[in-house]
CSV table of C-alpha atoms and ligand atoms in Angstrom, one decimal:
chain,number,residue,atom,x,y,z
M,1396,UNK,CA,18.0,-2.6,-8.6
M,1397,UNK,CA,19.7,-2.1,-12.0
M,1398,UNK,CA,19.4,1.2,-13.7
M,1399,UNK,CA,17.5,-0.1,-16.7
M,1400,UNK,CA,14.7,-1.6,-14.6
M,1401,UNK,CA,14.6,1.6,-12.5
M,1402,UNK,CA,14.1,3.7,-15.6
M,1403,UNK,CA,11.4,1.4,-16.9
M,1404,UNK,CA,9.3,1.9,-13.7
M,1405,UNK,CA,8.8,5.6,-14.5
M,1406,UNK,CA,9.1,5.5,-18.3
M,1407,UNK,CA,5.9,6.6,-20.2
M,1408,UNK,CA,4.0,7.1,-16.8
M,1409,UNK,CA,2.2,10.3,-16.0
M,1410,UNK,CA,4.6,11.6,-13.3
M,1411,UNK,CA,6.0,14.7,-14.9
M,1412,UNK,CA,9.6,15.2,-16.1
M,1413,UNK,CA,12.0,12.4,-15.4
M,1414,UNK,CA,15.8,13.0,-15.2
M,1415,UNK,CA,18.3,10.1,-15.0
M,1416,UNK,CA,21.7,10.3,-13.1
M,1417,UNK,CA,21.0,13.9,-12.4
M,1418,UNK,CA,23.9,15.8,-10.6
M,1419,UNK,CA,22.5,17.0,-7.3
M,1420,UNK,CA,25.0,19.9,-7.3
M,1421,UNK,CA,22.8,21.4,-10.0
M,1422,UNK,CA,19.8,21.4,-7.6
M,1423,UNK,CA,21.3,22.6,-4.3
M,1424,UNK,CA,22.3,26.1,-3.2
M,1425,UNK,CA,25.6,24.6,-1.9
M,1426,UNK,CA,26.4,23.5,-5.5
M,1427,UNK,CA,27.5,20.1,-4.0
M,1428,UNK,CA,26.4,16.6,-4.5
M,1429,UNK,CA,26.8,13.5,-6.7
M,1430,UNK,CA,24.1,12.2,-9.0
M,1431,UNK,CA,20.7,10.9,-8.0
M,1432,UNK,CA,19.5,7.8,-9.9
M,1433,UNK,CA,16.2,9.3,-10.8
M,1434,UNK,CA,14.7,12.8,-10.3
M,1435,UNK,CA,11.0,13.4,-10.9
M,1436,UNK,CA,9.5,16.8,-11.3
M,1437,UNK,CA,5.7,16.5,-11.1
M,1438,UNK,CA,3.4,19.2,-12.3
M,1439,UNK,CA,0.2,18.2,-10.6
M,1440,UNK,CA,-1.0,16.6,-7.4
M,1441,UNK,CA,-2.0,13.4,-9.3
M,1442,UNK,CA,1.6,13.2,-10.7
M,1443,UNK,CA,3.0,13.6,-7.2
M,1444,UNK,CA,0.7,10.8,-5.9
M,1445,UNK,CA,1.5,8.5,-8.8
M,1446,UNK,CA,5.3,9.1,-8.4
M,1447,UNK,CA,5.1,8.2,-4.7
M,1448,UNK,CA,2.9,5.2,-5.4
M,1449,UNK,CA,5.3,3.8,-8.0
M,1450,UNK,CA,8.2,4.3,-5.5
M,1451,UNK,CA,6.3,2.4,-2.8
M,1452,UNK,CA,5.1,-0.4,-5.0
M,1453,UNK,CA,8.7,-1.0,-6.2
M,1454,UNK,CA,10.2,-0.6,-2.7
M,1455,UNK,CA,12.3,2.4,-3.9
M,1456,UNK,CA,13.8,4.9,-1.5
M,1457,UNK,CA,12.5,8.3,-2.3
M,1458,UNK,CA,12.6,11.8,-0.8
M,1459,UNK,CA,10.8,15.0,-1.5
M,1460,UNK,CA,12.8,18.2,-2.1
M,1461,UNK,CA,12.1,21.8,-2.9
M,1462,UNK,CA,14.7,24.3,-3.9
M,1463,UNK,CA,17.6,22.5,-2.2
M,1464,UNK,CA,18.6,25.4,0.0
M,1465,UNK,CA,18.8,23.4,3.1
M,1466,UNK,CA,20.5,20.2,1.8
M,1467,UNK,CA,24.0,18.9,1.8
M,1468,UNK,CA,24.3,15.9,-0.6
M,1469,UNK,CA,27.2,13.5,-0.3
M,1470,UNK,CA,29.7,13.1,-3.2
M,1471,UNK,CA,28.5,9.6,-4.1
M,1472,UNK,CA,25.0,11.0,-4.8
M,1473,UNK,CA,21.7,9.4,-3.9
M,1474,UNK,CA,20.5,5.8,-4.7
M,1475,UNK,CA,16.8,5.9,-5.4
M,1476,UNK,CA,14.4,8.7,-6.3
M,1477,UNK,CA,14.1,12.4,-5.6
M,1478,UNK,CA,10.7,13.9,-6.2
M,1479,UNK,CA,11.4,17.6,-6.7
M,1480,UNK,CA,8.5,20.0,-6.0
M,1481,UNK,CA,9.7,23.3,-7.3
M,1482,UNK,CA,9.8,24.9,-10.7
M,1483,UNK,CA,7.1,22.6,-12.2
M,1484,UNK,CA,4.8,22.9,-9.1
M,1485,UNK,CA,4.6,26.6,-8.3
M,1486,UNK,CA,1.2,28.1,-9.2
M,1487,UNK,CA,0.1,31.0,-7.0
M,1488,UNK,CA,-3.3,32.7,-6.7
M,1489,UNK,CA,-4.4,35.7,-4.7
M,1490,UNK,CA,-7.9,36.2,-3.4
M,1491,UNK,CA,-8.5,39.3,-1.2
M,1492,UNK,CA,-6.1,38.9,1.7
M,1493,UNK,CA,-5.2,35.3,1.1
M,1494,UNK,CA,-2.5,33.7,-1.1
M,1495,UNK,CA,-3.0,30.1,-2.3
M,1496,UNK,CA,0.2,28.5,-3.5
M,1497,UNK,CA,1.6,25.2,-4.6
M,1498,UNK,CA,4.5,24.0,-2.4
M,1499,UNK,CA,7.1,24.5,-5.1
M,1500,UNK,CA,6.7,28.3,-5.2
M,1501,UNK,CA,9.6,30.2,-3.9
M,1502,UNK,CA,9.3,32.3,-0.8
M,1503,UNK,CA,10.8,35.2,-2.8
M,1504,UNK,CA,8.0,34.9,-5.3
M,1505,UNK,CA,5.3,35.0,-2.6
M,1506,UNK,CA,7.0,38.0,-1.1
M,1507,UNK,CA,6.9,39.8,-4.5
M,1508,UNK,CA,3.3,38.8,-5.1
M,1509,UNK,CA,2.3,40.0,-1.6
M,1510,UNK,CA,4.0,43.4,-2.3
M,1511,UNK,CA,2.3,43.7,-5.7
M,1512,UNK,CA,-1.1,43.1,-4.0
M,1513,UNK,CA,-0.3,45.4,-1.0
M,1514,UNK,CA,-0.5,42.5,1.4
M,1515,UNK,CA,1.6,42.7,4.5
M,1516,UNK,CA,3.0,40.0,6.8
M,1517,UNK,CA,5.3,38.0,4.5
M,1518,UNK,CA,8.1,40.6,4.4
M,1519,UNK,CA,10.3,38.7,6.8
M,1520,UNK,CA,10.7,35.8,4.4
M,1521,UNK,CA,12.2,37.9,1.6
M,1522,UNK,CA,15.6,36.6,0.7
M,1523,UNK,CA,15.1,33.1,2.2
M,1524,UNK,CA,16.1,31.1,-0.9
M,1525,UNK,CA,13.7,28.1,-0.4
M,1526,UNK,CA,10.4,26.9,-1.7
M,1527,UNK,CA,7.2,26.7,0.5
M,1528,UNK,CA,7.4,22.9,1.2
M,1529,UNK,CA,10.8,23.3,2.8
M,1530,UNK,CA,9.6,26.3,4.6
M,1531,UNK,CA,6.7,24.4,6.1
M,1532,UNK,CA,8.9,21.5,7.1
M,1533,UNK,CA,11.2,23.7,9.2
M,1534,UNK,CA,8.9,26.6,10.0
M,1535,UNK,CA,11.4,28.9,8.2
M,1536,UNK,CA,11.8,32.2,9.8
M,1537,UNK,CA,13.9,35.4,9.9
M,1538,UNK,CA,14.1,38.8,11.5
M,1539,UNK,CA,11.4,38.0,14.1
M,1540,UNK,CA,8.9,36.4,11.7
M,1541,UNK,CA,8.2,32.8,11.0
M,1542,UNK,CA,5.8,30.7,8.8
M,1543,UNK,CA,3.6,30.1,11.8
M,1544,UNK,CA,2.6,33.8,11.7
M,1545,UNK,CA,1.2,33.7,8.2
M,1546,UNK,CA,0.0,30.2,7.4
M,1547,UNK,CA,-3.7,29.6,7.6
M,1548,UNK,CA,-3.8,26.0,6.4
M,1549,UNK,CA,-1.7,23.3,4.7
M,1550,UNK,CA,-2.8,20.5,2.4
M,1551,UNK,CA,-0.5,17.4,2.5
M,1552,UNK,CA,-0.2,13.9,1.4
M,1553,UNK,CA,0.3,11.5,4.3
M,1554,UNK,CA,2.4,8.4,4.3
M,1555,UNK,CA,-0.5,6.3,2.9
M,1556,UNK,CA,-1.0,8.7,0.0
M,1557,UNK,CA,-4.2,10.2,1.5
M,1558,UNK,CA,-4.8,14.0,1.3
M,1559,UNK,CA,-5.2,15.8,4.6
M,1560,UNK,CA,-5.7,19.4,5.4
M,1561,UNK,CA,-4.3,20.9,8.6
M,1562,UNK,CA,-5.0,24.3,10.2
M,1563,UNK,CA,-2.1,26.4,11.5
M,1564,UNK,CA,-2.6,25.1,15.1
M,1565,UNK,CA,-2.6,21.5,13.8
M,1566,UNK,CA,0.8,22.0,12.1
M,1567,UNK,CA,2.8,22.0,15.4
M,1568,UNK,CA,5.0,24.7,14.1
M,1569,UNK,CA,8.1,25.4,16.4
M,1570,UNK,CA,11.7,26.4,16.0
M,1571,UNK,CA,12.9,24.6,12.8
M,1572,UNK,CA,10.3,21.9,13.0
M,1573,UNK,CA,6.6,21.1,12.3
M,1574,UNK,CA,4.2,18.3,11.8
M,1575,UNK,CA,5.7,17.8,8.3
M,1576,UNK,CA,9.1,16.8,9.6
M,1577,UNK,CA,7.5,14.8,12.5
M,1578,UNK,CA,5.3,12.7,10.3
M,1579,UNK,CA,7.1,12.6,6.9
M,1580,UNK,CA,4.2,14.4,5.2
M,1581,UNK,CA,4.4,15.8,1.6
M,1582,UNK,CA,3.3,19.4,1.4
M,1583,UNK,CA,1.1,20.1,-1.6
M,1584,UNK,CA,-0.5,23.5,-1.2
M,1585,UNK,CA,-0.6,26.3,1.4
M,1586,UNK,CA,-3.0,29.1,2.2
M,1587,UNK,CA,-1.5,32.2,3.7
M,1588,UNK,CA,-3.6,34.8,5.4
M,1589,UNK,CA,-2.0,38.3,5.2
M,1590,UNK,CA,-3.2,41.8,6.0
M,1591,UNK,CA,-4.0,44.7,3.7
M,1592,UNK,CA,-1.3,47.3,4.0
M,1593,UNK,CA,0.3,50.2,2.2
M,1594,UNK,CA,2.5,49.3,-0.7
M,1595,UNK,CA,5.2,51.8,0.3
M,1596,UNK,CA,5.3,50.6,3.9
M,1597,UNK,CA,5.7,46.9,2.8
M,1598,UNK,CA,8.4,47.9,0.3
M,1599,UNK,CA,10.3,49.8,2.9
M,1600,UNK,CA,10.4,46.8,5.2
M,1601,UNK,CA,11.5,44.5,2.3
M,1602,UNK,CA,14.2,46.9,1.3
M,1603,UNK,CA,15.5,47.2,4.9
M,1604,UNK,CA,15.6,43.4,5.4
M,1605,UNK,CA,17.2,42.9,2.0
M,1606,UNK,CA,19.9,45.3,2.9
M,1607,UNK,CA,20.5,43.6,6.3
M,1608,UNK,CA,20.7,40.2,4.5
M,1609,UNK,CA,23.1,41.2,1.7
M,1610,UNK,CA,25.4,43.2,4.0
M,1611,UNK,CA,25.7,40.5,6.7
M,1612,UNK,CA,25.4,37.2,4.8
M,1613,UNK,CA,28.0,35.7,2.3
M,1614,UNK,CA,25.4,35.5,-0.5
M,1615,UNK,CA,28.1,35.8,-3.1
M,1616,UNK,CA,29.2,32.2,-2.4
M,1617,UNK,CA,27.2,28.9,-2.6
M,1618,UNK,CA,26.1,27.7,0.9
M,1619,UNK,CA,23.2,26.0,2.7
M,1620,UNK,CA,22.5,29.1,4.8
M,1621,UNK,CA,23.1,28.9,8.6
M,1622,UNK,CA,25.1,25.7,9.1
M,1623,UNK,CA,24.0,25.2,12.7
M,1624,UNK,CA,20.8,25.7,14.7
M,1625,UNK,CA,20.9,28.5,17.2
M,1626,UNK,CA,22.0,26.9,20.5
M,1627,UNK,CA,19.8,28.0,23.4
M,1628,UNK,CA,21.2,31.1,25.0
M,1629,UNK,CA,24.0,31.6,22.3
M,1630,UNK,CA,24.6,32.5,18.7
M,1631,UNK,CA,26.4,29.9,16.7
M,1632,UNK,CA,28.3,32.5,14.6
M,1633,UNK,CA,29.6,34.3,17.7
M,1634,UNK,CA,30.8,31.0,19.4
M,1635,UNK,CA,32.6,30.1,16.1
M,1636,UNK,CA,34.1,33.6,15.8
M,1637,UNK,CA,35.2,33.7,19.5
M,1638,UNK,CA,36.8,30.3,18.9
M,1639,UNK,CA,39.1,31.9,16.3
M,1640,UNK,CA,37.7,30.0,13.4
M,1641,UNK,CA,36.7,32.9,11.1
M,1642,UNK,CA,38.0,32.2,7.7
M,1643,UNK,CA,39.2,28.7,8.5
M,1644,UNK,CA,39.5,26.6,5.4
M,1645,UNK,CA,39.4,22.9,4.6
M,1646,UNK,CA,39.7,21.9,0.9
M,1647,UNK,CA,37.2,24.1,-0.9
M,1648,UNK,CA,35.1,24.8,2.2
M,1649,UNK,CA,35.5,27.9,4.4
M,1650,UNK,CA,34.0,29.3,7.6
M,1651,UNK,CA,32.7,32.6,6.0
M,1652,UNK,CA,34.8,35.6,6.9
M,1653,UNK,CA,31.6,37.7,6.5
M,1654,UNK,CA,29.4,35.6,8.8
M,1655,UNK,CA,30.9,32.8,10.8
M,1656,UNK,CA,27.6,30.9,11.1
M,1657,UNK,CA,27.9,30.0,7.4
M,1658,UNK,CA,30.2,27.4,5.9
M,1659,UNK,CA,30.6,28.3,2.3
M,1660,UNK,CA,31.7,26.6,-0.9
M,1661,UNK,CA,34.5,28.8,-1.8
M,1662,UNK,CA,36.2,26.7,-4.5
M,1663,UNK,CA,34.6,23.5,-5.7
M,1664,UNK,CA,34.2,22.1,-2.3
M,1665,UNK,CA,33.2,18.4,-1.9
M,1666,UNK,CA,30.7,17.3,0.7
M,1667,UNK,CA,33.6,15.7,2.5
M,1668,UNK,CA,35.4,19.1,2.7
M,1669,UNK,CA,32.3,20.6,4.3
M,1670,UNK,CA,31.7,17.8,6.7
M,1671,UNK,CA,35.3,17.8,7.8
M,1672,UNK,CA,35.2,21.5,8.4
M,1673,UNK,CA,31.9,21.2,10.3
M,1674,UNK,CA,33.5,18.5,12.6
M,1675,UNK,CA,36.5,20.8,13.3
M,1676,UNK,CA,34.1,23.7,14.2
M,1677,UNK,CA,31.9,21.5,16.4
M,1678,UNK,CA,34.8,20.1,18.3
M,1679,UNK,CA,36.6,23.4,18.8
M,1680,UNK,CA,33.4,25.2,20.0
M,1681,UNK,CA,32.7,22.3,22.4
M,1682,UNK,CA,36.2,22.4,23.8
M,1683,UNK,CA,36.1,26.1,24.2
M,1684,UNK,CA,32.6,26.7,25.5
M,1685,UNK,CA,31.1,23.3,26.3
M,1686,UNK,CA,28.3,24.0,23.7
M,1687,UNK,CA,27.2,21.2,21.4
M,1688,UNK,CA,26.4,22.7,18.0
M,1689,UNK,CA,23.7,20.9,16.0
M,1690,UNK,CA,23.8,20.9,12.2
M,1691,UNK,CA,20.8,22.7,10.7
M,1692,UNK,CA,21.5,21.6,7.1
M,1693,UNK,CA,20.1,18.1,6.2
M,1694,UNK,CA,22.7,15.6,5.0
M,1695,UNK,CA,21.7,13.0,2.4
M,1696,UNK,CA,23.3,10.4,0.1
M,1697,UNK,CA,26.3,8.2,0.2
M,1698,UNK,CA,30.1,8.6,0.1
M,1699,UNK,CA,32.1,8.1,-3.0
D,2045,FAD,P1,15.0,21.8,0.6
D,2045,FAD,O1,16.4,22.2,0.9
D,2045,FAD,O2,14.8,21.3,-0.8
D,2045,FAD,O3,14.5,20.6,1.6
D,2045,FAD,C1,14.7,20.9,3.0
D,2045,FAD,C2,13.8,19.8,3.7
D,2045,FAD,O4,12.4,20.1,3.4
D,2045,FAD,C3,14.0,18.4,3.3
D,2045,FAD,O5,13.9,17.6,4.4
D,2045,FAD,C4,12.9,18.1,2.3
D,2045,FAD,O6,12.5,16.7,2.3
D,2045,FAD,C5,11.8,19.0,2.9
D,2045,FAD,N1,10.8,19.4,1.9
D,2045,FAD,C6,11.0,20.2,0.8
D,2045,FAD,N2,9.9,20.4,0.1
D,2045,FAD,C7,8.9,19.6,0.7
D,2045,FAD,C8,7.6,19.3,0.5
D,2045,FAD,N3,6.9,19.9,-0.6
D,2045,FAD,N4,6.9,18.5,1.3
D,2045,FAD,C9,7.5,17.9,2.3
D,2045,FAD,N5,8.8,18.1,2.6
D,2045,FAD,C10,9.5,19.0,1.8
D,2045,FAD,N6,16.1,29.4,6.5
D,2045,FAD,C11,15.4,30.1,7.4
D,2045,FAD,O7,14.5,29.6,8.1
D,2045,FAD,N7,15.7,31.5,7.6
D,2045,FAD,C12,16.6,32.1,6.9
D,2045,FAD,O8,16.8,33.3,7.1
D,2045,FAD,C13,17.4,31.4,5.9
D,2045,FAD,N8,18.3,32.0,5.2
D,2045,FAD,C14,19.0,31.3,4.3
D,2045,FAD,C15,20.0,31.9,3.6
D,2045,FAD,C16,20.8,31.2,2.6
D,2045,FAD,C17,21.8,31.9,1.8
D,2045,FAD,C18,20.5,29.8,2.4
D,2045,FAD,C19,21.2,29.1,1.3
D,2045,FAD,C20,19.5,29.2,3.1
D,2045,FAD,C21,18.8,29.9,4.1
D,2045,FAD,N9,17.8,29.3,4.9
D,2045,FAD,C22,17.1,30.0,5.8
D,2045,FAD,C23,17.5,27.8,4.7
D,2045,FAD,C24,16.5,27.4,3.6
D,2045,FAD,O9,16.4,28.4,2.6
D,2045,FAD,C25,15.1,27.2,4.3
D,2045,FAD,O10,15.2,26.2,5.2
D,2045,FAD,C26,14.1,26.8,3.2
D,2045,FAD,O11,12.8,26.8,3.8
D,2045,FAD,C27,14.3,25.4,2.7
D,2045,FAD,O12,13.4,25.2,1.6
D,2045,FAD,P2,13.9,24.4,0.3
D,2045,FAD,O13,12.7,24.4,-0.6
D,2045,FAD,O14,15.1,24.8,-0.3
D,2045,FAD,O15,14.0,22.9,1.0
C-alpha cells in the first residue's frame, strides 16, 4: 500500500499521536532499527481498540510494543504499523496494598511508587528497563522474583478486539512466557497485589539490587539486555566466556567485556552486525559445549 493511502487511514481519527516514517532506533534500548511506516501512540483503551480495528479493516500488519527494551529491529525498518503503549498510556493508581496500572507504565516507575507507599514485593523488578505490557508478555523476572509473584489480574484485548480479564493463574506465567505471548493478546491494565512493609527495608533491597545490576551489567552501552535465554543447566554468559568470546567485536557490536551474556551496541552497530555476532556466538558455543543458545531478544522488520 502506498504511503499516502496508509497515512489517510489514520489521519483525523481518534487513535492518539501518529508518527510517520519514525526511526525505530529512537524507540529501542539497542538504539538500532530502520523506520516504521506508521507509529501510533494511543492514550486510552478506546484509542487502542480503534487503532487495532483500523489496522484489521485495512489488512495492515501491526504490532504492539512497550518500551522497546527486548526488541532488535532490522535495518530496513518495519512495513506496517507499530502501536506503542508506553509514555502516553502509563497511568498508575495505588489503593491500599494494590497498584492499578496501564500497561505503558515502566517497571521502574511501579517500583518507585511501591517504595513511596511502603509496599513490598516489587523490588526485584527495579532496573528492568521495560514497560508492564512487555513484562506480562515474558513474565519478566530478576534476582529470584518474577511478575507471576506480584500480579493479581490482567485486562487484555483479545484478537477479536474483545476485553477479557485474567487472574494470575489464568495467565499461564512461566519462564519468559505467558498467555499474552501464546495468544497474541494486547495488555491494557494490570493489578498488582503487594504487601505492606517498612520503607527502609524496601529501600535497602532496592539499593542492593541496583548496585548488583550496575556493577555487573554493561548499562553504559545500548543493548537489549540478556541476548540469550538461560539454557537448562547452564548460564549463557559463562558458556560464552568459556568459549573465549569475551569482547569479541563485529562491526559496531560487541560481546560485552563486563557481562558476556550481553551483546552491546558499542559504536553505531547495525542490526546486521548484531545478528552476525549472535550467529558466531551460537556456533562457537554449540561447537565447544554442544549447547544450543536461543535468542531471548525479539527480532522484527526487514533487511535493507
Ligand atoms: P518491548 O521490547 O517493547 O516488547 C517486547 C515484547 O512484548 C514484544 O513481543 C511486544 O509485542 C510485547 N508487548 C509489549 N507491550 C505489550 C502490550 N501492552 N501488550 C501485549 N504485548 C506487548 N528482562 C527481564 O526479564 N529481567 C531482567 O533482569 C532484564 N534486564 C534487562 C536489562 C537491560 C539493560 C535491558 C535492555 C533489558 C532487560 N530485560 C530484562 C529485558 C526487557 O527489559 C524486559 O523483557 C521487558 O519486560 C520488556 O518490556 P518492553 O516494554 O521494553 O517490551
